[in-house]
Every structure is written in C-alpha cells, then in structure tokens.
Short mmCIF file of C-alpha atoms and ligand atoms in Angstrom, two decimals:
data_model
loop_
_atom_site.label_atom_id
_atom_site.label_comp_id
_atom_site.label_asym_id
_atom_site.label_seq_id
_atom_site.Cartn_x
_atom_site.Cartn_y
_atom_site.Cartn_z
CA MET A 1 15.27 1.75 26.95
CA ASP A 2 16.23 -2.10 27.35
CA ASP A 3 13.55 -4.11 26.15
CA SER A 4 15.36 -6.80 24.61
CA HIS A 5 14.41 -10.46 25.63
CA SER A 6 14.78 -13.98 24.66
CA PHE A 7 13.11 -15.17 21.31
CA ASP A 8 12.78 -18.56 23.47
CA ALA A 9 10.47 -17.12 25.71
CA TYR A 10 7.69 -16.92 22.53
CA GLN A 11 8.20 -20.47 21.76
CA SER A 12 6.11 -21.57 24.62
CA GLU A 13 3.10 -19.45 23.09
CA PRO A 14 2.47 -21.61 19.70
CA ALA A 15 -1.26 -21.52 20.38
CA ALA A 16 -1.53 -17.68 20.10
CA LEU A 17 -0.08 -18.19 16.24
CA ASP A 18 -2.17 -21.14 15.79
CA ASP A 19 -5.18 -19.19 16.84
CA ILE A 20 -4.57 -16.31 14.69
CA MET A 21 -3.96 -18.41 11.78
CA GLN A 22 -6.89 -20.52 12.43
CA LYS A 23 -8.96 -17.26 12.71
CA ILE A 24 -7.68 -15.82 9.42
CA ALA A 25 -8.02 -19.32 7.51
CA GLU A 26 -11.48 -19.62 8.78
CA HIS A 27 -13.08 -16.59 7.35
CA LYS A 28 -15.66 -17.25 4.78
CA GLY A 29 -14.30 -17.38 1.24
CA CYS A 30 -10.51 -18.48 1.88
CA GLY A 31 -9.41 -21.78 1.11
CA THR A 32 -7.41 -23.68 3.80
CA THR A 33 -4.78 -26.46 3.45
CA GLY A 34 -4.35 -28.15 6.69
CA GLY A 35 -2.37 -26.14 9.26
CA SER A 36 -0.51 -23.93 6.75
CA GLY A 37 -3.30 -21.31 7.29
CA LYS A 38 -3.82 -20.44 3.52
CA ALA A 39 -5.79 -17.26 3.03
CA SER A 40 -6.56 -16.48 -0.51
CA CYS A 41 -9.16 -13.91 0.12
CA GLY A 42 -7.04 -10.63 -0.89
CA SER A 43 -6.94 -7.46 0.82
CA GLY A 44 -10.23 -6.60 -0.99
CA ALA A 45 -12.05 -8.96 1.62
CA GLY A 46 -14.67 -7.28 3.56
CA GLU A 47 -16.65 -7.56 6.82
CA GLY A 48 -18.01 -11.13 6.95
CA ASP A 49 -15.05 -12.47 5.30
CA MET A 50 -13.20 -12.50 8.42
CA PRO A 51 -13.35 -12.93 12.07
CA ALA A 52 -14.77 -9.77 14.06
CA ASP A 53 -11.68 -8.79 16.01
CA ILE A 54 -9.28 -8.87 12.43
CA TRP A 55 -12.33 -6.85 10.95
CA GLU A 56 -12.08 -4.44 13.45
CA LYS A 57 -8.45 -4.11 13.00
CA VAL A 58 -8.47 -3.66 9.56
CA LYS A 59 -11.83 -2.01 8.35
CA ASN A 60 -10.41 1.48 8.40
CA HIS A 61 -6.99 0.91 8.07
CA PRO A 62 -6.10 2.24 4.32
CA CYS A 63 -3.44 -0.07 3.68
CA TYR A 64 -4.76 -3.11 5.49
CA SER A 65 -7.87 -3.18 3.62
CA GLU A 66 -8.30 -2.46 -0.12
CA GLU A 67 -12.00 -1.57 0.54
CA ALA A 68 -10.80 0.95 3.07
CA HIS A 69 -8.37 2.69 1.17
CA HIS A 70 -11.15 4.28 -1.12
CA HIS A 71 -12.42 6.01 2.34
CA TYR A 72 -9.94 6.17 4.86
CA ALA A 73 -6.52 8.27 5.20
CA ARG A 74 -3.30 7.68 6.99
CA MET A 75 -0.55 9.99 7.92
CA HIS A 76 3.22 9.64 8.53
CA VAL A 77 5.42 11.33 11.02
CA ALA A 78 9.17 11.84 9.71
CA VAL A 79 10.62 11.26 13.36
CA ALA A 80 13.15 8.57 12.54
CA PRO A 81 16.21 9.56 10.37
CA ALA A 82 18.66 6.89 11.23
CA CYS A 83 19.05 3.64 9.54
CA ASN A 84 20.90 0.41 10.74
CA ILE A 85 21.22 -1.23 7.08
CA GLN A 86 21.87 -0.20 3.70
CA CYS A 87 19.59 -1.21 0.47
CA ASN A 88 20.78 -0.93 -2.94
CA TYR A 89 17.47 1.03 -3.84
CA CYS A 90 17.88 3.36 -1.13
CA ASN A 91 19.76 6.98 -1.27
CA ARG A 92 20.33 8.06 2.43
CA LYS A 93 19.58 11.64 1.28
CA TYR A 94 16.06 10.68 0.46
CA ASP A 95 13.25 8.86 2.33
CA CYS A 96 13.12 5.17 2.90
CA ALA A 97 12.18 3.27 -0.41
CA ASN A 98 10.38 0.38 1.68
CA GLU A 99 7.46 2.43 2.61
CA SER A 100 7.99 5.93 0.98
CA ARG A 101 8.35 6.79 -2.58
CA PRO A 102 11.93 8.19 -2.99
CA GLY A 103 11.83 12.01 -2.33
CA VAL A 104 13.16 14.35 0.18
CA VAL A 105 10.93 14.57 3.56
CA SER A 106 10.08 18.42 4.07
CA GLU A 107 10.97 18.44 7.54
CA LYS A 108 12.05 16.08 10.26
CA LEU A 109 9.94 16.55 13.14
CA THR A 110 10.59 15.71 17.08
CA PRO A 111 7.97 13.71 18.73
CA GLU A 112 6.41 16.70 20.36
CA GLN A 113 6.04 18.31 16.97
CA ALA A 114 4.68 15.20 15.42
CA ALA A 115 2.11 14.90 18.10
CA LYS A 116 0.80 18.35 17.46
CA LYS A 117 1.13 17.51 13.79
CA VAL A 118 -1.26 14.29 14.08
CA LEU A 119 -3.76 16.58 16.12
CA ALA A 120 -3.95 19.11 13.30
CA VAL A 121 -4.57 16.60 10.67
CA ALA A 122 -6.81 14.63 12.89
CA SER A 123 -8.96 17.74 13.21
CA ALA A 124 -9.07 18.66 9.48
CA ILE A 125 -9.34 15.07 8.03
CA PRO A 126 -11.83 13.44 10.38
CA GLN A 127 -11.29 10.10 7.91
CA MET A 128 -7.63 10.01 8.94
CA THR A 129 -7.66 6.69 10.92
CA VAL A 130 -4.02 5.54 10.84
CA LEU A 131 -0.72 7.15 12.11
CA GLY A 132 2.27 5.39 10.58
CA ILE A 133 6.12 5.83 11.34
CA ALA A 134 7.85 4.76 8.35
CA GLY A 135 11.00 6.66 8.08
CA PRO A 136 12.77 8.53 6.58
CA GLY A 137 15.27 5.78 7.89
CA ASP A 138 14.43 2.64 9.97
CA PRO A 139 11.89 3.50 12.85
CA LEU A 140 13.47 0.88 15.34
CA ALA A 141 16.97 2.46 14.56
CA ASN A 142 15.44 5.29 16.17
CA PRO A 143 13.56 3.72 19.49
CA GLY A 144 13.61 6.51 21.65
CA LYS A 145 11.62 8.96 19.06
CA THR A 146 9.41 6.44 17.72
CA PHE A 147 7.88 5.12 20.95
CA ARG A 148 7.81 8.47 22.58
CA THR A 149 5.74 9.44 19.48
CA PHE A 150 3.46 6.54 19.83
CA GLU A 151 3.00 7.55 23.68
CA LEU A 152 2.43 11.03 23.13
CA ILE A 153 -0.10 10.19 20.27
CA SER A 154 -1.98 7.37 21.82
CA GLU A 155 -2.30 9.86 24.81
CA ALA A 156 -3.81 12.85 22.65
CA ALA A 157 -5.82 11.00 20.27
CA PRO A 158 -6.81 7.55 21.31
CA ASP A 159 -8.92 6.62 18.57
CA ILE A 160 -6.00 6.58 15.89
CA LYS A 161 -4.56 3.35 14.96
CA LEU A 162 -0.66 3.12 15.26
CA CYS A 163 1.37 1.43 12.62
CA LEU A 164 4.91 0.93 12.19
CA SER A 165 7.04 -0.05 9.31
CA THR A 166 10.77 -1.42 9.70
CA ASN A 167 13.63 -3.30 7.92
CA GLY A 168 13.14 -5.87 10.85
CA LEU A 169 16.86 -5.87 11.67
CA ALA A 170 16.30 -4.49 15.40
CA LEU A 171 12.53 -5.86 15.71
CA PRO A 172 13.01 -8.75 17.85
CA ASP A 173 14.35 -6.52 20.54
CA HIS A 174 11.18 -4.47 20.51
CA VAL A 175 8.33 -6.84 20.29
CA GLU A 176 7.54 -6.36 24.00
CA THR A 177 7.43 -2.36 23.49
CA ILE A 178 5.59 -2.44 20.29
CA LYS A 179 2.67 -4.57 22.37
CA ARG A 180 2.89 -2.46 25.30
CA PHE A 181 2.19 0.71 23.28
CA ASN A 182 -0.78 -0.90 21.50
CA VAL A 183 0.93 -0.98 17.92
CA ASP A 184 -1.39 -3.24 16.38
CA HIS A 185 0.03 -3.09 12.73
CA VAL A 186 3.61 -3.81 11.86
CA THR A 187 5.10 -3.91 8.27
CA ILE A 188 8.52 -5.68 7.53
CA THR A 189 10.33 -5.38 4.58
CA ILE A 190 11.58 -8.86 3.26
CA ASN A 191 13.06 -8.85 -0.01
CA MET A 192 14.86 -12.39 0.51
CA THR A 193 15.19 -15.30 2.51
CA ASP A 194 18.24 -16.37 0.77
CA PRO A 195 21.41 -14.79 1.81
CA ASP A 196 22.99 -15.14 -1.64
CA ILE A 197 20.36 -13.06 -3.17
CA GLY A 198 20.34 -10.73 -0.20
CA ALA A 199 23.87 -9.99 -0.67
CA GLU A 200 22.84 -8.39 -3.98
CA ILE A 201 20.19 -6.36 -2.43
CA TYR A 202 22.40 -5.18 0.91
CA PRO A 203 25.91 -4.07 0.79
CA TRP A 204 25.94 -3.95 4.49
CA VAL A 205 24.19 -4.14 7.88
CA PHE A 206 25.13 -2.43 11.18
CA TRP A 207 24.93 -5.33 13.86
CA LYS A 208 26.46 -5.35 17.41
CA HIS A 209 28.45 -2.26 16.82
CA LYS A 210 30.48 -3.09 13.75
CA ARG A 211 29.53 -3.13 10.10
CA VAL A 212 28.91 -6.61 8.66
CA THR A 213 28.93 -7.06 4.67
CA GLY A 214 27.84 -9.68 2.16
CA LYS A 215 26.32 -12.98 2.86
CA GLU A 216 27.03 -12.63 6.30
CA ALA A 217 25.07 -9.58 6.74
CA ALA A 218 22.10 -10.77 4.70
CA LYS A 219 21.82 -13.90 6.79
CA ILE A 220 21.74 -11.80 9.96
CA LEU A 221 19.03 -9.70 8.28
CA THR A 222 16.64 -12.33 7.51
CA ASP A 223 17.11 -14.35 10.40
CA ARG A 224 16.13 -11.43 12.37
CA GLN A 225 13.23 -10.47 10.39
CA LEU A 226 12.03 -14.12 10.32
CA GLN A 227 12.15 -14.16 13.98
CA GLY A 228 10.52 -10.76 14.45
CA LEU A 229 7.86 -12.03 12.27
CA GLU A 230 7.04 -15.11 14.41
CA MET A 231 7.16 -13.14 17.70
CA LEU A 232 4.63 -10.40 16.14
CA THR A 233 2.17 -12.68 15.37
CA ALA A 234 2.68 -15.04 18.25
CA ASN A 235 1.25 -11.78 19.85
CA GLY A 236 -1.61 -11.21 18.02
CA ILE A 237 -0.26 -8.32 16.30
CA LEU A 238 -1.39 -7.98 12.49
CA CYS A 239 1.90 -8.10 10.22
CA LYS A 240 1.97 -7.16 6.78
CA VAL A 241 5.17 -7.92 4.67
CA ASN A 242 6.40 -5.54 1.98
CA SER A 243 8.79 -7.04 -0.70
CA VAL A 244 10.69 -4.82 -3.53
CA MET A 245 10.23 -6.71 -6.72
CA ILE A 246 13.56 -6.79 -8.27
CA PRO A 247 13.89 -8.20 -12.00
CA GLY A 248 16.52 -10.53 -12.12
CA ILE A 249 17.45 -10.54 -8.54
CA ASN A 250 14.64 -11.46 -6.25
CA ASP A 251 11.61 -11.68 -8.81
CA ASP A 252 11.26 -15.58 -8.85
CA HIS A 253 12.44 -15.74 -5.31
CA LEU A 254 9.73 -13.69 -4.02
CA VAL A 255 7.28 -16.94 -4.40
CA THR A 256 9.49 -18.67 -1.68
CA VAL A 257 9.47 -15.31 0.54
CA ASN A 258 5.70 -15.29 0.03
CA ARG A 259 5.28 -18.97 1.23
CA GLU A 260 7.84 -18.30 4.12
CA VAL A 261 6.15 -15.22 5.56
CA LYS A 262 2.72 -17.13 5.27
CA SER A 263 3.84 -19.97 7.44
CA ARG A 264 4.94 -17.55 9.95
CA GLY A 265 1.46 -15.86 10.27
CA ALA A 266 1.63 -12.85 7.94
CA PHE A 267 -1.53 -11.28 7.40
CA LEU A 268 -0.90 -9.43 4.07
CA HIS A 269 2.06 -9.40 1.47
CA ASN A 270 2.79 -6.30 -0.58
CA ILE A 271 4.82 -7.02 -3.55
CA MET A 272 5.88 -3.46 -4.87
CA PRO A 273 7.89 -2.61 -8.11
CA LEU A 274 11.65 -1.48 -7.70
CA ILE A 275 11.42 2.40 -8.85
CA SER A 276 14.92 3.08 -10.13
CA ALA A 277 16.31 6.00 -12.36
CA PRO A 278 19.61 7.23 -12.54
CA GLU A 279 18.65 10.54 -10.77
CA HIS A 280 17.67 8.72 -7.81
CA GLY A 281 21.43 8.28 -6.95
CA THR A 282 20.97 4.89 -5.68
CA VAL A 283 23.03 1.70 -6.28
CA PHE A 284 20.32 0.36 -8.34
CA GLY A 285 19.46 3.56 -10.23
CA LEU A 286 23.24 4.02 -10.98
CA ASN A 287 23.85 0.47 -12.37
CA GLY A 288 20.89 0.57 -14.72
CA GLN A 289 18.89 -2.25 -12.79
CA ARG A 290 15.37 -1.70 -13.94
CA GLY A 291 12.12 -2.06 -12.26
CA PRO A 292 9.03 -4.43 -13.65
CA SER A 293 6.58 -3.87 -16.14
CA ALA A 294 3.05 -3.64 -15.20
CA GLN A 295 2.15 -7.16 -16.27
CA GLU A 296 5.21 -8.54 -14.79
CA LEU A 297 4.40 -7.38 -11.43
CA LYS A 298 0.56 -8.38 -11.78
CA ALA A 299 1.84 -12.00 -12.80
CA LEU A 300 4.18 -12.43 -9.45
CA GLN A 301 1.17 -11.20 -7.70
CA ASP A 302 -1.20 -13.33 -9.23
CA SER A 303 1.05 -16.13 -8.39
CA CYS A 304 1.17 -15.45 -4.81
CA GLU A 305 -2.44 -14.81 -4.65
CA GLY A 306 -3.28 -18.43 -4.25
CA GLU A 307 -1.21 -18.64 -0.97
CA MET A 308 -2.09 -15.47 0.82
CA ASN A 309 -3.97 -12.19 0.89
CA MET A 310 -2.06 -9.97 -1.47
CA MET A 311 -1.87 -6.02 -1.35
CA ARG A 312 -2.18 -4.53 -4.67
CA HIS A 313 -3.03 -1.02 -3.57
CA CYS A 314 0.06 0.37 -2.00
CA ARG A 315 1.34 3.76 -3.31
CA GLN A 316 4.82 3.57 -2.19
CA CYS A 317 4.39 6.71 -0.04
CA ARG A 318 6.61 9.30 1.54
CA ALA A 319 7.56 8.99 5.06
CA ASP A 320 5.96 12.51 5.66
CA ALA A 321 2.88 11.62 3.47
CA VAL A 322 -0.51 12.71 4.59
CA GLY A 323 -4.34 11.87 3.02
CA LEU A 324 -5.71 8.95 1.21
CA LEU A 325 -3.30 6.79 -0.15
CA GLY A 326 -2.58 8.23 -3.70
CA GLU A 327 -3.17 11.78 -2.74
CA ASP A 328 -0.80 13.98 -0.72
CA ARG A 329 -1.57 16.81 1.73
CA SER A 330 1.68 16.90 3.26
CA ALA A 331 2.18 20.75 2.06
CA GLU A 332 -1.20 21.76 3.91
CA PHE A 333 0.47 20.71 7.38
CA THR A 334 4.06 21.90 7.56
CA THR A 335 5.30 22.82 11.11
CA ASP A 336 4.76 26.62 10.17
CA LYS A 337 1.28 26.26 9.41
CA ILE A 338 0.37 23.75 12.01
CA MET A 339 1.42 26.28 14.27
CA GLU A 340 -0.94 29.21 13.21
CA MET A 341 -3.72 26.56 13.08
CA ASP A 342 -6.78 26.39 15.30
CA VAL A 343 -6.44 22.59 16.30
CA ASN A 344 -9.42 21.12 17.49
CA TYR A 345 -9.37 17.44 18.00
CA ASP A 346 -13.18 16.44 18.83
CA LEU A 347 -13.71 12.63 19.22
CA THR A 348 -17.43 12.90 18.76
CA ALA A 349 -17.15 14.96 15.32
CA ARG A 350 -14.76 12.48 14.11
CA GLN A 351 -16.94 9.54 14.70
CA ALA A 352 -19.98 11.05 13.49
CA TYR A 353 -18.03 11.77 10.30
CA GLN A 354 -16.73 8.25 10.19
CA GLU A 355 -20.20 6.86 10.58
CA LYS A 356 -21.32 8.69 7.41
CA VAL A 357 -18.29 7.36 5.50
CA GLU A 358 -19.63 3.86 6.67
CA GLU A 359 -23.11 4.26 5.33
CA GLU A 360 -21.49 5.30 1.84
CA ARG A 361 -19.27 2.41 1.79
CA LEU A 362 -22.56 0.05 2.76
CA ALA A 363 -24.43 1.47 -0.03
CA LYS A 364 -21.45 0.92 -2.25
CA VAL A 365 -21.21 -2.56 -1.47
CA ALA A 366 -24.92 -2.94 -1.88
CA ALA A 367 -24.59 -1.39 -5.26
CA ARG A 368 -21.90 -3.80 -6.03
CA ASN A 369 -23.57 -6.91 -4.91
CA ALA A 370 -26.72 -6.38 -6.63
CA GLU A 371 -25.11 -5.58 -9.83
CA LEU A 372 -22.89 -8.72 -9.54
CA GLU A 373 -26.15 -10.71 -9.31
CA THR A 374 -26.98 -9.82 -12.75
CA LEU A 375 -23.79 -11.23 -14.15
CA ALA A 376 -25.06 -14.66 -12.50
CA GLY A 377 -24.80 -17.63 -14.92
CA GLU A 378 -22.50 -15.62 -16.79
CA ASN A 379 -19.24 -17.95 -17.62
CA ALA A 380 -16.96 -16.29 -19.98
CA ASP A 381 -13.37 -17.32 -19.99
CA LEU A 382 -12.15 -13.70 -21.03
CA SER A 383 -11.17 -10.84 -18.61
CA ILE A 384 -10.36 -7.18 -19.24
CA LEU A 385 -8.61 -4.50 -17.50
CA VAL A 386 -9.94 -1.11 -16.99
CA ALA A 387 -8.46 2.23 -16.00
CA VAL A 388 -10.64 4.41 -13.32
CA ALA A 389 -10.24 8.28 -12.62
CA THR A 390 -11.22 8.70 -9.15
CA LYS A 391 -10.31 10.73 -6.22
CA GLY A 392 -11.96 8.64 -3.61
CA SER A 393 -15.06 7.21 -2.06
CA GLY A 394 -15.12 4.55 -4.37
CA ARG A 395 -16.77 6.64 -7.11
CA ILE A 396 -15.79 7.80 -10.78
CA ASN A 397 -15.28 11.42 -9.80
CA GLU A 398 -12.17 12.64 -11.30
CA HIS A 399 -11.70 14.13 -14.77
CA PHE A 400 -9.30 12.64 -17.33
CA GLY A 401 -7.19 15.86 -17.32
CA HIS A 402 -6.88 15.97 -13.74
CA ALA A 403 -5.72 12.44 -12.76
CA THR A 404 -2.38 11.83 -11.49
CA GLU A 405 -3.15 7.99 -11.05
CA PHE A 406 -5.46 5.64 -12.65
CA GLN A 407 -6.69 2.61 -10.47
CA ILE A 408 -7.02 -0.73 -12.35
CA TYR A 409 -9.69 -3.09 -11.93
CA GLU A 410 -9.62 -6.56 -13.54
CA LEU A 411 -13.17 -7.62 -14.91
CA SER A 412 -14.48 -10.88 -15.33
CA SER A 413 -17.84 -13.19 -15.05
CA ALA A 414 -16.39 -13.23 -11.07
CA GLY A 415 -17.01 -9.54 -10.99
CA ALA A 416 -14.76 -6.51 -10.52
CA LYS A 417 -11.50 -6.83 -8.56
CA PHE A 418 -9.13 -3.90 -8.10
CA VAL A 419 -5.36 -4.99 -9.31
CA GLY A 420 -3.27 -1.84 -9.37
CA HIS A 421 -2.52 1.66 -10.06
CA ARG A 422 -0.96 3.54 -12.49
CA ARG A 423 0.64 6.93 -11.49
CA VAL A 424 0.85 9.23 -14.56
CA ASP A 425 1.90 12.74 -15.13
CA LEU A 426 -1.10 15.44 -15.14
CA TYR A 427 -2.63 15.34 -19.04
CA CYS A 428 -4.16 18.76 -18.30
CA GLN A 429 -2.15 21.52 -16.67
CA GLY A 430 -4.56 24.74 -16.38
CA GLY A 431 -6.80 23.46 -19.20
CA TYR A 432 -4.41 22.88 -21.95
CA GLY A 433 -3.71 19.37 -23.30
CA GLU A 434 -0.15 18.18 -23.32
CA GLU A 435 0.80 15.99 -26.00
CA ASP A 436 3.61 14.36 -24.34
CA ALA A 437 1.70 13.78 -21.12
CA LEU A 438 -1.01 12.02 -23.13
CA GLU A 439 1.51 9.75 -24.67
CA THR A 440 2.67 8.56 -21.18
CA VAL A 441 -0.83 8.24 -19.82
CA ILE A 442 -1.55 6.00 -22.65
CA ARG A 443 1.48 3.82 -22.06
CA ALA A 444 0.65 3.50 -18.46
CA ILE A 445 -2.95 2.12 -19.30
CA ASN A 446 -1.65 0.40 -22.44
CA ASP A 447 -2.82 -2.62 -20.87
CA CYS A 448 -6.60 -1.70 -20.53
CA THR A 449 -9.52 -2.04 -22.77
CA ALA A 450 -11.43 1.29 -21.32
CA VAL A 451 -10.94 4.09 -19.07
CA PHE A 452 -13.44 5.27 -17.13
CA VAL A 453 -13.68 9.04 -16.34
CA ALA A 454 -16.22 11.78 -15.03
CA LYS A 455 -15.08 13.81 -18.01
CA ILE A 456 -12.66 14.03 -20.83
CA GLY A 457 -12.09 16.50 -23.88
CA HIS A 458 -12.39 15.40 -27.57
CA CYS A 459 -8.58 15.65 -28.32
CA PRO A 460 -7.79 12.99 -25.82
CA LYS A 461 -10.92 11.05 -26.31
CA ASP A 462 -9.74 10.57 -30.01
CA ASP A 463 -6.21 9.42 -29.02
CA LEU A 464 -7.44 6.84 -26.46
CA ILE A 465 -9.83 5.46 -29.47
CA LYS A 466 -6.80 5.41 -31.76
CA ALA A 467 -4.95 3.54 -29.20
CA GLY A 468 -7.81 1.16 -28.60
CA ILE A 469 -8.73 2.56 -25.07
CA ASP A 470 -12.52 3.20 -25.04
CA PRO A 471 -12.97 6.24 -23.18
CA VAL A 472 -16.25 5.85 -20.82
CA ASP A 473 -17.87 8.97 -19.21
CA GLN A 474 -21.37 7.34 -19.15
CA TYR A 475 -20.81 6.25 -15.26
CA ALA A 476 -19.67 9.68 -14.09
CA TYR A 477 -19.86 9.97 -10.58
CA GLU A 478 -21.32 6.40 -10.00
CA PHE A 479 -19.58 3.76 -8.06
CA ILE A 480 -16.45 2.20 -9.70
CA GLU A 481 -17.24 -1.66 -9.08
CA GLN A 482 -21.06 -1.50 -9.85
CA SER A 483 -20.16 0.73 -13.14
CA ALA A 484 -17.50 -1.84 -14.14
CA ILE A 485 -19.71 -4.93 -13.76
CA ALA A 486 -22.41 -3.26 -15.85
CA TYR A 487 -19.96 -2.14 -18.54
CA PHE A 488 -18.29 -5.75 -18.57
CA LYS A 489 -22.09 -7.22 -18.97
CA ASP A 490 -22.43 -5.02 -22.00
CA TYR A 491 -18.99 -5.80 -23.28
CA LEU A 492 -19.71 -9.61 -23.20
CA ALA A 493 -22.98 -9.30 -24.99
CA LYS A 494 -21.26 -7.27 -27.57
CA VAL A 495 -18.54 -10.02 -27.93
CA LYS A 496 -21.15 -12.64 -28.00
CA SER A 497 -23.07 -10.73 -30.85
CA GLY A 498 -20.04 -9.96 -32.81
CA GLU A 499 -20.32 -6.36 -32.51
CA ILE A 500 -16.89 -6.37 -31.41
CA ALA A 501 -13.74 -8.56 -31.25
CA HIS A 502 -12.21 -9.25 -27.84
CA VAL A 503 -8.74 -7.99 -28.08
CA THR A 504 -5.73 -9.40 -25.76
CA ARG A 505 -3.87 -5.60 -25.11
CA GLY A 506 -0.42 -5.40 -24.75
CA ASP A 507 1.97 -4.60 -21.36
CA ALA A 508 1.87 -1.11 -19.71
CA ASP A 509 4.40 0.98 -17.92
CA ILE A 510 5.13 1.52 -14.05
CA ARG A 511 6.37 5.26 -14.19
CA GLN A 512 9.74 5.36 -12.96
CA GLY A 513 9.77 9.29 -12.78
CA ALA A 514 7.95 9.50 -9.64
CA PHE A 515 10.95 10.87 -8.13
CA VAL A 516 9.88 14.50 -7.19
CA PRO A 517 12.05 16.13 -4.44
CA VAL A 518 9.54 18.46 -2.79
CA ASN A 519 12.04 20.84 -1.61
CA ALA A 520 13.20 21.31 -5.18
FE1 CLF B 601 1.79 3.81 6.82
FE2 CLF B 601 2.77 1.70 5.98
FE3 CLF B 601 1.44 1.86 8.33
FE4 CLF B 601 0.36 2.00 5.65
S1 CLF B 601 1.96 3.04 4.42
S2 CLF B 601 3.44 2.63 8.06
S3 CLF B 601 0.97 0.24 6.73
S4 CLF B 601 -0.08 3.65 7.34
FE5 CLF B 601 0.41 1.75 2.79
FE6 CLF B 601 2.08 3.81 2.09
FE7 CLF B 601 2.38 1.39 0.93
FE8 CLF B 601 3.27 1.60 3.14
S5 CLF B 601 0.45 2.90 0.64
S6 CLF B 601 3.93 2.59 1.15
S7 CLF B 601 1.95 -0.40 2.66
FE1 SF4 B 602 16.97 3.11 3.21
FE2 SF4 B 602 15.02 2.19 4.34
FE3 SF4 B 602 16.60 0.45 3.38
FE4 SF4 B 602 17.29 2.14 5.53
S1 SF4 B 602 15.50 0.25 5.40
S2 SF4 B 602 18.48 1.53 3.59
S3 SF4 B 602 15.98 4.04 5.09
S4 SF4 B 602 15.37 1.75 2.31
#
C-alpha cells in the first residue's frame, strides 16, 4: 500500500496540536507553564483529572492509565516478525525488547489467526479491552500484516481499542493509515535525540533500501521518530513514548528526551530499565552493559515527573502477552487450543462485566479518598515505600509465597502513590519454601519498609523482620491504597511517639533473570 505523504501537509494544522496540549494541560491537578503544555499528574490520574474525551481513551487502557491496569487486560498478537533497525539490547531470535520482555514468542500468527485469537480471548476475558501489535519485530516494518489484522479485528470486535508500538523509523509514512483504522494509541520507542548517543545504541537502520550505520543511522532514526510523533499528535492520536534506560549511555540524556517529546505533544513517557544478561545474546548482554538499580530508575522517573505524565507500571511484556499487566495467560490461547474453543464474542455480556468492574473501581476510589481525608493536616517530611502482593482489582489478595511480582507504593502525607513493581522468583513452589528465592525477594523489595500480603508463613515472616521489612497481613483482601494510607498513619504516629525510629532503606534489585523462553 502507498500511504506515504509529505510532512509539510501537517504543518498547516498547528491548532490541532495546540488544542490537544491545552486539553491535557488544562486538566485539574496539572501545572502548566505557558505554551509548553506541562502536565504533571502522572499516569495515576483518574476521571475528573482530564477532559472527558481523553478520559474515554485512557479509562480502560491498562498501559495509559495506572488506575486501569489493576482492572483491565490487554493482549498482543505476534503478526510482525521483521524489523528495520537493530538495537543493541535486542537479539533477533527473541521478542522486541521495546515492548516485550525478551523471550521467544510461542508462535507467529497470520492476520486471520490473530483475529480468531482476539475473539477467543475477548470471549474468555471480558475485561480484555485493548489489542496491541508490538512485535516480535516492528509492526510498521510489516505494514500489510499489521493493518490487515487491525481491519479484521475492528470489524469483528468493535469495542476493543487498537494499539500499536513502533520504533518510529517508518512511522511518518503510515500516519494516515493509522488514523484511518482508528488506532487511537501509538507508542514510539525513543531512546535518544542525540545521534552521538544513538550510535552507541543502534548499529544500523535499514533506510531507502540500504543499511546505514553509525551517527548517520541514529540521525535518520531520531528525525523520523520526532516527525512521526508530531504528526500523530497533530491528528489527535494519543502517543506514549517508551525509553530504555541504559546506565552510562543515555541515562542523563533521557531528561532531554523527556523535554523533547513533551514539547511535541506526547501524553505519557515510560522510562523502562534495560534488561541485560549474557544469556540473552544481545550486544549489551555480551559486553556486560548493566541495567539500572530500582532506585536509579525511580530517581530518573521522579526527575521527569515534574515535566509530564510518567508511566511506572510497564511490565515490558512479551509480543504475545495476554492478560492483566504482570500476568501472562498466553499459554491458554495457543492456536491449537483456540481451534477447539467455543468462541462466543458477546458484546452485551462484555459490557455488563465491565460495568461491574467500574463499580468496584469507584468503590476503591471512594475508600481511598475517605482514608486520605483522615491524613489531612499531617505534614510529615518523611516518606516510605511498601511492597504489595496482589493479583489485581486493586486489592491485597495474593499470598506472599505465590507472588511473582510486588507492586511498590510510596506513602507520604500526600497519600499512596504507585511507583513501580518488582518481579521476583516464586518463594513458594508447591508449598515448600526455597531459601534462595526468599533472598532474591528480599533483595527486590529491600528499599521497602513493609510488605502487604493476604497471607504469609512463619519462616518468611521471621526472615523479613530480620531484614528490616515489616510483613503486614492485617489488611488481607482490602483495597491497597486505603490500607496503605491507614498503615502510614499508624507509622507516623509510632515515629512521633518514639515507639519506632524512621529508617531510610537501601537500594533494591531489578531482576535481570526475567529471560524465560517459553519454548524452552
Ligand atoms: Fe501493548 Fe504497548 Fe499497547 Fe500496552 S504494552 S502495544 S501500549 S497494549 Fe504496556 Fe506492555 Fe509496557 Fe508496552 S505494559 S510493554 S507499555
Ligand atoms: Fe529488536 Fe524491537 Fe529494536 Fe527491532 S525495534 S531491533 S525488534 S528491539
């Protein structure tokens, strides 16, 4: 298909970009600085924090709204195998590391197989609201397969939001098609705007039928990415920018990237840690390039948050992921299994289910706000982190031993704020404690004062206490934020009375061993 066009055509539409930036900047709770469109509410913003049309786009998108990610699921279909660039954190044998935890996709699909899979998942998981194409290569290096998949899905399942993630090289050529297929959410991975830095991340790009290397390649890539971003936002398409934080290469520079993408109308910035280990077979993995620690990542995200909305709940998921962020149900929906499934896409039943989800969500927000009022007047200058074992719905509803990740909340007199998550090895395998696994769990939440769980055994409890982490099961099955605020209130009271001393915790690990080929 030939849907290329001149970028200049979009220069006559500055009002559209201004309008979007104004809407984002105007929403309650966000500071604005002149025409720069500063928006600082974070991806945890809810209804009432933004204009109704933007809320409609993000309210049940688990990546664009931190709030939504507790309740709504996404799925990816792996229809796009080819890529037009090379990143030093990617091994072509594995998923796109932009949007996927490195790991083999279990199967590549044709658009027709993908459409069938989407209907099967939509029937089985009524809270699955978003279909994303994110690899395993670059969706826009495979435009025929990508857009045919979107076409089939928008015809068969019109309530599902369409989402696309790209490295951006081919993006300006496809903006019209993206618009035509009502793809409302586009992610561009932008790791640099400086070609000198880009040359350390990208060995080559494939451009105009030839391979271009070095700084020239990085210059082409950054120009195309920023051009594509401007074109999308000028057309009212919500854009998220993903950046991989690579210590010593682009960590300091990402603050500049943040400013550049904000000024071009990006709605959300997602700074993700580099995941790098020799067994990944990537250039960075083999040359010993490390990823950031938990506190290095948080410090960079915090420093950018004053400028624009930051996403902190990304799970760097696979290109064939299915389920809530942080869970992977893809093995339930292999092509073999789908062929045997009784697929019944029932829009009314899906809507009824989602209405129930909304009721639960409103109850959660009301409980949080009521608890927050009891913190009014507190003006403590200390904050703590707590880890939470949850399987979703915004509740503390997972046993310590069954958790494969902990959600991290920062508690202060302003309330409870989601600031990240930590993947861990299962402590409890079949009911038996594994000492090594416990050590890795403790290292992953070492910066936390407490861990909230639905249940926990005596042995891990004792070890957590020895490590200075308070195991808390008194709020089992309650809402996370409401419970966390109540805990913080007690914590402050104990510090004030001298019953406990506030301790500044150390750093924590981001697990690099998340590399689990599903076919292995
Ligand atoms: Fe997929 Fe990406 Fe759409 Fe989400 S993922 S294409 S925006 S539906 Fe989400 Fe996964 Fe992070 Fe991506 S958690 S890797 S940000
Ligand atoms: Fe790999 Fe994605 Fe980079 Fe392509 S854009 S090289 S698939 S990480």
